[in-house]
Amino acid sequence: MKRLILKVSLLLLFITAVINAQVVTPADGATDVSALPTYTWTASTPNYDVKIYDNSGMTGAAVDSAMALATETYIPTVPLKNNKQYWWKVTDAGAVTVTGTFTTFDYLVSPANTITGVPLQPRLDWNAVTGATGYTVTISKNSTFTDPATFTINAGTNLYAIVPESNILDASTVYYWKVVETATGLVSATWSFQTSASVQITVNNPISPVAYLSPYLTWYSNPTGSGIRYRLQLVQQTASPDTTQWASGVNVLIPQYQSGYQSAPLVGGKTYWWRVIALRLYNGNYRVYGYSTPSSFTTAGGTSVVCTPSYPTGGITVTMAPFTAYWYVDQYQ
């Protein structure tokens, strides 16, 4: 009878140990797990072997492991890959094994994977990576990032990057992008998006020479409406401006539904360049959907106009009151 009681007690102890043996973190089936997760579990005897695999059969070489741990915690130092499923197991000295699976988070945020209608100069956003010192974004027309037009943006410690004008994307085109954390080399998943059709803008007026020094500049676009508004840039210089020079002149957001702009007084006898940028709201901000071809005009006259009085002059006596005064200028305009 005592032997039977002893066997039952040992069996209950074993069953209790097995029932209590379980993974705690990452929870079994968890998603959006850090690439450097802290593994915790409950088991029986403090002499644990931990192994992490990238296959459900948990075969072959483990991607990470720790042996003969005295506590029910393992803190790794080598990050896992993002957006990837892993399986792990803990074996204790009593041969009790606990297992679990989880998926690491993908730190890309926006534009959402495979989304369409993206601006030609989009903002790309991602989540922070623990211990990061900086990020580099790569954008390409193919998923292998070997297209000749592939380019990178050094985002520093920012968690976003805006495609610059010098790398404006092609309309109605699929692009692929990824982010690399520069300190660890941790690479995000590769996401894709498709750009919107472009907005075609044609500048219309003025035509050189401009007689009025406060010209009304006009343009039209295709398509029009659909939430489109415009930014006008106007720069005084002889050659077509570069990106930096465009930003240095008049840079004004045109009120909704307007396709014209009344310029402030300009200087006579000077060359001015102007262009119009089509914008739409995207994720709460106006983003670029098209540029007009830069156009130029020259204001008539010289930089100054000389006015010369013609009557009454020379100290003559005026015989009528009121009288009419006359003058002439050195330029027709």
Coordinates of C-alpha atoms in Angstrom, one line a residue:
M1 CA 0.0 0.0 0.0
K2 CA 2.8 2.4 0.9
R3 CA 4.5 1.6 -2.4
L4 CA 1.3 2.4 -4.3
I5 CA 0.9 5.7 -2.5
L6 CA 4.6 6.5 -3.3
K7 CA 4.1 5.8 -7.0
V8 CA 0.9 7.9 -7.1
S9 CA 2.7 10.8 -5.4
L10 CA 5.6 10.7 -7.8
L11 CA 3.2 10.5 -10.7
L12 CA 1.3 13.6 -9.4
L13 CA 4.6 15.4 -8.9
F14 CA 5.6 14.7 -12.4
I15 CA 2.2 15.7 -13.8
T16 CA 2.4 18.9 -11.8
A17 CA 5.9 19.7 -13.1
V18 CA 4.8 19.1 -16.7
I19 CA 1.6 21.2 -16.3
N20 CA 3.6 24.1 -14.7
A21 CA 6.2 23.9 -17.4
Q22 CA 5.3 26.6 -20.1
V23 CA 6.7 29.5 -22.0
V24 CA 5.9 32.9 -20.6
T25 CA 7.5 35.5 -22.9
P26 CA 7.3 35.7 -25.8
A27 CA 3.9 34.2 -25.4
D28 CA 3.2 31.3 -27.6
G29 CA 1.9 32.6 -30.9
A30 CA 2.8 36.2 -30.1
T31 CA 3.4 38.7 -33.0
D32 CA 5.2 42.0 -33.2
V33 CA 7.9 40.7 -30.9
S34 CA 11.1 42.6 -30.5
A35 CA 14.1 41.3 -32.5
L36 CA 15.9 41.1 -29.1
P37 CA 13.2 39.4 -26.9
T38 CA 13.7 38.4 -23.3
Y39 CA 12.8 34.7 -23.0
T40 CA 11.1 33.5 -19.8
W41 CA 9.5 30.3 -18.8
T42 CA 8.4 28.1 -16.0
A43 CA 9.8 24.5 -15.6
S44 CA 11.1 22.3 -12.8
T45 CA 14.9 21.9 -12.3
P46 CA 17.1 25.0 -12.7
N47 CA 19.5 23.7 -15.4
Y48 CA 18.0 24.9 -18.6
D49 CA 19.0 24.6 -22.3
V50 CA 17.4 27.2 -24.6
K51 CA 17.4 26.9 -28.4
I52 CA 15.8 29.1 -31.0
Y53 CA 15.1 27.9 -34.6
D54 CA 13.8 29.3 -37.8
N55 CA 11.8 26.2 -38.7
S56 CA 8.8 24.5 -37.1
G57 CA 10.5 21.2 -36.8
M58 CA 13.3 22.8 -34.8
T59 CA 15.9 20.9 -36.8
G60 CA 19.3 21.8 -37.9
A61 CA 21.5 24.5 -36.3
A62 CA 19.8 26.8 -33.9
V63 CA 19.9 30.5 -34.7
D64 CA 20.6 31.2 -31.1
S65 CA 21.1 29.1 -27.9
A66 CA 22.1 29.2 -24.3
M67 CA 23.1 26.2 -22.2
A68 CA 23.0 25.2 -18.5
L69 CA 21.1 28.3 -17.4
A70 CA 20.4 28.5 -13.6
T71 CA 17.4 30.9 -14.0
E72 CA 14.2 30.8 -16.0
T73 CA 15.3 33.8 -18.1
Y74 CA 17.5 34.2 -21.2
I75 CA 18.4 37.7 -22.5
P76 CA 20.1 37.4 -26.0
T77 CA 22.6 39.8 -27.4
V78 CA 22.3 38.9 -31.1
P79 CA 19.1 40.3 -32.7
L80 CA 16.8 38.1 -34.8
K81 CA 15.5 39.1 -38.2
N82 CA 12.5 41.3 -38.4
N83 CA 9.1 40.1 -39.7
K84 CA 10.0 36.4 -39.3
Q85 CA 8.5 33.5 -37.4
Y86 CA 10.7 31.6 -34.9
W87 CA 10.3 28.5 -32.7
W88 CA 12.0 27.9 -29.4
K89 CA 12.3 25.3 -26.8
V90 CA 13.6 24.9 -23.2
T91 CA 14.8 21.6 -21.9
D92 CA 15.5 21.2 -18.2
A93 CA 17.6 18.7 -16.3
G94 CA 14.5 16.7 -15.6
A95 CA 14.0 16.2 -19.4
V96 CA 10.8 18.4 -19.4
T97 CA 10.6 20.4 -22.6
V98 CA 8.5 23.5 -23.2
T99 CA 8.1 25.0 -26.7
G100 CA 6.7 28.1 -28.2
T101 CA 6.6 30.1 -31.4
F102 CA 6.5 33.9 -32.1
T103 CA 6.9 36.3 -35.0
T104 CA 9.2 39.4 -34.8
F105 CA 7.8 42.8 -35.6
D106 CA 8.4 44.5 -38.9
Y107 CA 9.6 48.1 -38.2
L108 CA 8.3 49.6 -41.4
V109 CA 5.1 51.6 -41.0
S110 CA 4.2 53.7 -44.0
P111 CA 3.4 53.6 -46.9
A112 CA 1.6 50.4 -46.1
N113 CA 2.8 47.3 -48.0
T114 CA 1.4 47.0 -51.6
I115 CA -0.6 50.3 -51.2
T116 CA -1.3 52.3 -54.4
G117 CA -1.8 56.0 -55.1
V118 CA 1.4 57.1 -53.3
P119 CA 2.8 60.6 -54.0
L120 CA 5.9 61.1 -56.2
Q121 CA 7.9 62.4 -53.2
P122 CA 6.5 60.3 -50.4
R123 CA 7.4 60.3 -46.7
L124 CA 8.5 56.8 -45.5
D125 CA 8.0 56.0 -41.8
W126 CA 9.3 53.2 -39.5
N127 CA 9.4 52.3 -35.9
A128 CA 12.5 52.7 -33.7
V129 CA 14.9 49.8 -33.3
T130 CA 16.3 49.3 -29.8
G131 CA 19.9 50.7 -29.5
A132 CA 19.7 52.3 -33.0
T133 CA 22.3 55.0 -33.9
G134 CA 20.9 55.8 -37.4
Y135 CA 18.9 54.5 -40.4
T136 CA 19.5 54.3 -44.1
V137 CA 16.6 53.9 -46.6
T138 CA 17.0 52.2 -50.0
I139 CA 14.4 52.6 -52.7
S140 CA 14.4 50.6 -56.0
K141 CA 12.2 49.5 -58.9
N142 CA 12.9 45.9 -58.2
S143 CA 12.9 43.8 -55.0
T144 CA 16.6 42.9 -55.4
F145 CA 17.5 46.6 -55.3
T146 CA 19.7 46.2 -58.4
D147 CA 17.8 48.6 -60.7
P148 CA 20.1 51.4 -62.1
A149 CA 17.8 54.0 -60.6
T150 CA 18.1 52.6 -57.0
F151 CA 19.0 55.2 -54.5
T152 CA 19.5 55.6 -50.7
I153 CA 18.6 58.2 -48.2
N154 CA 20.6 58.7 -45.0
A155 CA 17.9 59.5 -42.4
G156 CA 20.2 59.9 -39.4
T157 CA 18.3 59.2 -36.2
N158 CA 15.0 60.3 -37.7
L159 CA 12.3 57.7 -37.9
Y160 CA 11.2 58.9 -41.4
A161 CA 12.7 60.0 -44.7
I162 CA 11.1 62.2 -47.5
V163 CA 12.1 61.4 -51.1
P164 CA 14.0 64.5 -52.3
E165 CA 13.2 66.3 -55.5
S166 CA 16.5 65.1 -57.0
N167 CA 15.1 61.5 -56.7
I168 CA 11.4 62.2 -57.6
L169 CA 9.7 58.9 -58.4
D170 CA 8.1 58.0 -61.7
A171 CA 4.4 58.0 -61.9
S172 CA 2.3 54.8 -61.9
T173 CA 5.3 52.7 -61.0
V174 CA 5.9 50.0 -58.4
Y175 CA 8.8 50.7 -56.0
Y176 CA 10.4 48.6 -53.2
W177 CA 11.9 49.9 -50.1
K178 CA 13.8 48.7 -47.0
V179 CA 15.5 50.3 -43.9
V180 CA 18.8 49.3 -42.5
E181 CA 19.8 50.2 -38.9
T182 CA 23.4 51.4 -39.2
A183 CA 24.8 50.2 -35.9
T184 CA 23.7 46.6 -36.0
G185 CA 23.0 46.2 -39.7
L186 CA 19.5 45.1 -38.8
V187 CA 17.5 45.0 -42.1
S188 CA 13.7 45.5 -42.2
A189 CA 11.4 43.5 -44.5
T190 CA 11.1 44.7 -48.1
W191 CA 7.8 46.5 -48.7
S192 CA 6.4 47.8 -52.0
F193 CA 4.0 50.6 -53.1
Q194 CA 2.8 52.0 -56.4
T195 CA 3.0 55.7 -57.1
S196 CA 0.0 57.7 -58.3
A197 CA -0.5 58.9 -61.9
S198 CA 1.1 62.3 -62.2
V199 CA -0.7 65.6 -62.4
Q200 CA 0.2 67.4 -65.7
I201 CA 0.6 71.1 -65.2
T202 CA 1.0 73.7 -68.0
V203 CA 2.0 77.3 -67.2
N204 CA 0.0 79.7 -69.3
N205 CA 0.8 83.4 -68.6
P206 CA 2.8 85.7 -68.6
I207 CA 4.7 85.9 -71.9
S208 CA 7.8 88.0 -72.3
P209 CA 8.3 90.9 -72.1
V210 CA 6.1 91.7 -69.2
A211 CA 4.9 95.3 -69.3
Y212 CA 3.3 95.2 -65.9
L213 CA 5.6 94.7 -62.9
S214 CA 2.9 92.9 -60.9
P215 CA 1.9 90.2 -63.4
Y216 CA -0.9 87.7 -62.8
L217 CA 0.6 84.2 -63.3
T218 CA -1.8 81.5 -64.5
W219 CA -1.7 77.7 -65.3
Y220 CA -3.9 74.7 -65.8
S221 CA -3.6 71.1 -65.0
N222 CA -4.8 67.6 -66.0
P223 CA -6.6 66.2 -64.1
T224 CA -8.0 69.1 -62.1
G225 CA -10.0 69.1 -58.8
S226 CA -9.9 65.8 -56.8
G227 CA -8.3 67.6 -53.9
I228 CA -5.5 69.1 -55.9
R229 CA -4.0 72.4 -54.9
Y230 CA -0.8 74.2 -56.0
R231 CA 2.4 75.6 -54.8
L232 CA 4.0 78.4 -56.9
Q233 CA 7.7 79.2 -56.9
L234 CA 9.2 82.3 -58.5
V235 CA 12.9 83.2 -58.6
Q236 CA 14.7 86.1 -60.1
Q237 CA 17.9 84.9 -61.9
T238 CA 19.2 84.4 -65.5
A239 CA 19.5 80.6 -65.5
S240 CA 17.0 77.9 -64.6
P241 CA 17.1 77.4 -60.8
D242 CA 18.3 74.2 -59.1
T243 CA 16.5 72.7 -56.1
T244 CA 18.1 75.0 -53.6
Q245 CA 17.5 78.1 -55.6
W246 CA 13.8 77.3 -56.1
A247 CA 13.4 77.2 -52.4
S248 CA 15.0 80.6 -52.0
G249 CA 12.5 82.7 -53.9
V250 CA 8.8 83.3 -53.7
N251 CA 7.3 80.0 -52.4
V252 CA 3.6 80.3 -51.8
L253 CA 0.8 77.7 -51.2
I254 CA -2.1 78.7 -53.5
P255 CA -5.6 78.8 -51.9
Q256 CA -7.8 75.8 -52.7
Y257 CA -9.3 75.7 -56.2
Q258 CA -7.2 78.6 -57.5
S259 CA -5.0 78.4 -60.6
G260 CA -3.5 81.9 -60.6
Y261 CA -1.3 84.2 -58.5
Q262 CA -1.0 88.0 -58.4
S263 CA 2.7 88.7 -58.1
A264 CA 4.1 91.4 -55.8
P265 CA 5.9 94.2 -57.7
L266 CA 8.9 92.9 -59.6
V267 CA 12.1 94.7 -60.8
G268 CA 12.1 96.0 -64.4
G269 CA 14.6 94.5 -66.9
K270 CA 15.1 91.3 -65.0
T271 CA 14.6 87.6 -65.9
Y272 CA 12.3 85.6 -63.6
W273 CA 11.8 81.8 -63.5
W274 CA 8.6 80.2 -62.2
R275 CA 7.0 76.8 -61.9
V276 CA 3.9 75.2 -60.2
I277 CA 3.8 72.1 -58.1
A278 CA 0.7 69.9 -57.8
L279 CA -0.1 68.7 -54.2
R280 CA -2.6 66.4 -52.6
L281 CA -3.2 65.5 -49.0
Y282 CA -1.6 62.2 -48.1
N283 CA -1.5 61.0 -44.5
G284 CA -2.4 64.4 -43.3
N285 CA 0.2 66.4 -45.2
Y286 CA 0.4 67.9 -48.7
R287 CA 2.7 65.8 -50.9
V288 CA 4.0 66.2 -54.5
Y289 CA 2.0 64.7 -57.4
G290 CA 3.6 66.6 -60.2
Y291 CA 5.7 69.6 -61.4
S292 CA 5.2 72.0 -64.3
T293 CA 8.1 72.6 -66.7
P294 CA 10.0 75.6 -65.5
S295 CA 9.2 78.8 -67.5
S296 CA 10.8 82.2 -67.6
F297 CA 9.9 85.7 -68.6
T298 CA 11.6 89.1 -68.6
T299 CA 10.1 92.3 -67.2
A300 CA 10.1 95.2 -69.6
G301 CA 12.2 98.4 -69.1
G302 CA 15.3 98.9 -67.1
T303 CA 15.9 98.5 -63.4
S304 CA 14.7 102.1 -62.9
V305 CA 12.5 104.6 -64.9
V306 CA 13.6 108.2 -65.3
C307 CA 10.8 110.7 -65.3
T308 CA 11.5 114.2 -66.7
P309 CA 9.1 117.1 -66.1
S310 CA 8.1 119.0 -69.3
Y311 CA 5.6 121.6 -68.3
P312 CA 5.5 123.9 -66.4
T313 CA 9.3 124.3 -66.0
G314 CA 12.0 126.9 -66.1
G315 CA 10.3 129.2 -63.6
I316 CA 7.5 130.3 -66.0
T317 CA 4.4 132.0 -64.8
V318 CA 1.3 129.8 -64.8
T319 CA -1.7 131.8 -66.0
M320 CA -4.4 129.2 -65.2
A321 CA -5.4 127.7 -61.9
P322 CA -5.8 124.8 -61.6
F323 CA -3.2 123.9 -64.2
T324 CA -2.1 120.6 -65.9
A325 CA 1.4 119.3 -65.3
Y326 CA 3.2 117.2 -68.0
W327 CA 6.2 114.9 -68.0
Y328 CA 7.8 112.1 -70.0
V329 CA 9.7 108.9 -69.2
D330 CA 12.8 107.3 -70.9
Q331 CA 10.9 104.0 -71.6
Y332 CA 7.7 103.3 -73.3
Q333 CA 6.5 100.8 -70.7

